[in-house]
Amino acid sequence: IQRWAPGAASGEIVAGGKGKGDSLDQLSCPFGLVIDSEGALLIADRDNHRIQRWAPGAASGEIVAGGKGKGDSLDQLSCPFGLVIDSEGALLIADRDNHRI
């Protein structure tokens, strides 16, 4: 994930950037993101079937949903695409291949 400041000539890496993979410092086809109240990025890491949270300045993320392989159990995701944080601070995940939110 790159951050481009207004008027910048180049971006800065704020999440991932270490090639495609499944380590906590890698992403595999990131697809959607939101920013939480603490300024952390919540990223739909689609091909790793997980949601990662990257705190500002962090060298790696932490898994906050999924991350237990592709599946349809309530603790698994299957190609998460979109994210929204509701008014209570709960994370809503568009779990594409499971056809659920």
PDB file of C-alpha atoms in Angstrom:
ATOM      1  CA  ILE A   1       0.000   0.000   0.000  1.00  0.00           C
ATOM      2  CA  GLN A   2       1.436   3.363  -0.979  1.00  0.00           C
ATOM      3  CA  ARG A   3       0.610   6.759   0.450  1.00  0.00           C
ATOM      4  CA  TRP A   4       0.913   9.745  -1.861  1.00  0.00           C
ATOM      5  CA  ALA A   5       0.850  13.140  -0.152  1.00  0.00           C
ATOM      6  CA  PRO A   6      -0.744  15.987  -2.122  1.00  0.00           C
ATOM      7  CA  GLY A   7       1.817  17.383  -4.560  1.00  0.00           C
ATOM      8  CA  ALA A   8       4.341  14.585  -3.886  1.00  0.00           C
ATOM      9  CA  ALA A   9       6.592  13.375  -6.694  1.00  0.00           C
ATOM     10  CA  SER A  10       6.562   9.831  -5.312  1.00  0.00           C
ATOM     11  CA  GLY A  11       4.761   7.712  -2.769  1.00  0.00           C
ATOM     12  CA  GLU A  12       5.842   6.032   0.431  1.00  0.00           C
ATOM     13  CA  ILE A  13       5.145   2.421   1.378  1.00  0.00           C
ATOM     14  CA  VAL A  14       2.905   2.202   4.432  1.00  0.00           C
ATOM     15  CA  ALA A  15       1.993  -1.520   4.306  1.00  0.00           C
ATOM     16  CA  GLY A  16       3.470  -4.508   2.496  1.00  0.00           C
ATOM     17  CA  GLY A  17       6.083  -3.738  -0.135  1.00  0.00           C
ATOM     18  CA  LYS A  18       8.024  -6.961   0.461  1.00  0.00           C
ATOM     19  CA  GLY A  19       6.599  -8.935  -2.429  1.00  0.00           C
ATOM     20  CA  LYS A  20       3.554 -11.166  -2.573  1.00  0.00           C
ATOM     21  CA  GLY A  21       3.348 -13.530   0.386  1.00  0.00           C
ATOM     22  CA  ASP A  22       1.623 -14.595   3.565  1.00  0.00           C
ATOM     23  CA  SER A  23       4.019 -13.315   6.243  1.00  0.00           C
ATOM     24  CA  LEU A  24       2.719 -10.535   8.486  1.00  0.00           C
ATOM     25  CA  ASP A  25       4.901  -8.032   6.611  1.00  0.00           C
ATOM     26  CA  GLN A  26       3.471  -9.071   3.232  1.00  0.00           C
ATOM     27  CA  LEU A  27       0.180  -8.821   1.374  1.00  0.00           C
ATOM     28  CA  SER A  28      -1.273 -10.884  -1.442  1.00  0.00           C
ATOM     29  CA  CYS A  29      -3.643  -8.926  -3.668  1.00  0.00           C
ATOM     30  CA  PRO A  30      -4.816  -6.240  -1.228  1.00  0.00           C
ATOM     31  CA  PHE A  31      -8.228  -5.139  -2.376  1.00  0.00           C
ATOM     32  CA  GLY A  32      -9.882  -2.743   0.039  1.00  0.00           C
ATOM     33  CA  LEU A  33      -8.978  -0.682   3.055  1.00  0.00           C
ATOM     34  CA  VAL A  34     -10.349   1.607   5.723  1.00  0.00           C
ATOM     35  CA  ILE A  35      -8.637   3.748   8.345  1.00  0.00           C
ATOM     36  CA  ASP A  36      -9.661   3.220  11.962  1.00  0.00           C
ATOM     37  CA  SER A  37      -9.968   5.852  14.706  1.00  0.00           C
ATOM     38  CA  GLU A  38      -6.291   5.377  15.652  1.00  0.00           C
ATOM     39  CA  GLY A  39      -5.086   5.982  12.092  1.00  0.00           C
ATOM     40  CA  ALA A  40      -4.302   2.316  11.437  1.00  0.00           C
ATOM     41  CA  LEU A  41      -4.996   0.762   8.048  1.00  0.00           C
ATOM     42  CA  LEU A  42      -7.357  -2.210   7.955  1.00  0.00           C
ATOM     43  CA  ILE A  43      -6.599  -4.048   4.723  1.00  0.00           C
ATOM     44  CA  ALA A  44      -8.580  -6.760   2.934  1.00  0.00           C
ATOM     45  CA  ASP A  45      -5.706  -9.113   2.082  1.00  0.00           C
ATOM     46  CA  ARG A  46      -7.740 -10.989  -0.507  1.00  0.00           C
ATOM     47  CA  ASP A  47      -5.602 -13.981  -1.481  1.00  0.00           C
ATOM     48  CA  ASN A  48      -4.503 -14.596   2.120  1.00  0.00           C
ATOM     49  CA  HIS A  49      -8.185 -14.648   3.183  1.00  0.00           C
ATOM     50  CA  ARG A  50      -7.570 -12.287   6.083  1.00  0.00           C
ATOM     51  CA  ILE A  51      -7.895  -8.711   7.287  1.00  0.00           C
ATOM     52  CA  GLN A  52      -4.684  -7.122   8.487  1.00  0.00           C
ATOM     53  CA  ARG A  53      -4.333  -4.059  10.690  1.00  0.00           C
ATOM     54  CA  TRP A  54      -1.224  -1.926  10.173  1.00  0.00           C
ATOM     55  CA  ALA A  55      -0.602   0.697  12.839  1.00  0.00           C
ATOM     56  CA  PRO A  56       1.018   3.953  11.671  1.00  0.00           C
ATOM     57  CA  GLY A  57       4.757   3.353  11.121  1.00  0.00           C
ATOM     58  CA  ALA A  58       4.496  -0.413  11.729  1.00  0.00           C
ATOM     59  CA  ALA A  59       6.859  -2.790   9.920  1.00  0.00           C
ATOM     60  CA  SER A  60       4.195  -5.511   9.819  1.00  0.00           C
ATOM     61  CA  GLY A  61       0.510  -6.032  10.323  1.00  0.00           C
ATOM     62  CA  GLU A  62      -1.580  -8.076  12.695  1.00  0.00           C
ATOM     63  CA  ILE A  63      -4.434 -10.348  11.696  1.00  0.00           C
ATOM     64  CA  VAL A  64      -7.784  -9.090  12.991  1.00  0.00           C
ATOM     65  CA  ALA A  65     -10.124 -11.384  11.001  1.00  0.00           C
ATOM     66  CA  GLY A  66      -9.684 -14.609   9.059  1.00  0.00           C
ATOM     67  CA  GLY A  67      -6.139 -15.837   8.542  1.00  0.00           C
ATOM     68  CA  LYS A  68      -7.129 -19.455   9.106  1.00  0.00           C
ATOM     69  CA  GLY A  69      -7.120 -20.446   5.445  1.00  0.00           C
ATOM     70  CA  LYS A  70      -9.874 -20.082   2.891  1.00  0.00           C
ATOM     71  CA  GLY A  71     -13.160 -21.376   4.205  1.00  0.00           C
ATOM     72  CA  ASP A  72     -16.748 -20.776   5.173  1.00  0.00           C
ATOM     73  CA  SER A  73     -16.581 -21.156   8.968  1.00  0.00           C
ATOM     74  CA  LEU A  74     -17.370 -18.019  10.970  1.00  0.00           C
ATOM     75  CA  ASP A  75     -13.649 -17.603  11.783  1.00  0.00           C
ATOM     76  CA  GLN A  76     -12.627 -17.835   8.111  1.00  0.00           C
ATOM     77  CA  LEU A  77     -12.908 -15.633   5.040  1.00  0.00           C
ATOM     78  CA  SER A  78     -12.875 -16.399   1.348  1.00  0.00           C
ATOM     79  CA  CYS A  79     -11.538 -13.552  -0.789  1.00  0.00           C
ATOM     80  CA  PRO A  80     -12.490 -10.520   1.335  1.00  0.00           C
ATOM     81  CA  PHE A  81     -13.003  -7.475  -0.877  1.00  0.00           C
ATOM     82  CA  GLY A  82     -14.463  -4.478   0.882  1.00  0.00           C
ATOM     83  CA  LEU A  83     -14.394  -3.042   4.393  1.00  0.00           C
ATOM     84  CA  VAL A  84     -16.421  -0.532   6.363  1.00  0.00           C
ATOM     85  CA  ILE A  85     -16.244   0.536  10.002  1.00  0.00           C
ATOM     86  CA  ASP A  86     -19.719   1.198  11.389  1.00  0.00           C
ATOM     87  CA  SER A  87     -20.756   3.900  13.882  1.00  0.00           C
ATOM     88  CA  GLU A  88     -19.977   1.581  16.809  1.00  0.00           C
ATOM     89  CA  GLY A  89     -16.467   0.819  15.540  1.00  0.00           C
ATOM     90  CA  ALA A  90     -17.285  -2.707  14.324  1.00  0.00           C
ATOM     91  CA  LEU A  91     -15.627  -3.895  11.127  1.00  0.00           C
ATOM     92  CA  LEU A  92     -17.938  -5.089   8.337  1.00  0.00           C
ATOM     93  CA  ILE A  93     -16.294  -7.316   5.734  1.00  0.00           C
ATOM     94  CA  ALA A  94     -17.565  -8.128   2.244  1.00  0.00           C
ATOM     95  CA  ASP A  95     -16.613 -11.820   2.166  1.00  0.00           C
ATOM     96  CA  ARG A  96     -16.933 -12.289  -1.594  1.00  0.00           C
ATOM     97  CA  ASP A  97     -16.744 -16.043  -2.195  1.00  0.00           C
ATOM     98  CA  ASN A  98     -18.867 -16.810   0.870  1.00  0.00           C
ATOM     99  CA  HIS A  99     -21.557 -14.384  -0.352  1.00  0.00           C
ATOM    100  CA  ARG A 100     -21.876 -12.731   3.049  1.00  0.00           C
ATOM    101  CA  ILE A 101     -21.160  -9.582   5.035  1.00  0.00           C
TER     102      ILE A 101
END
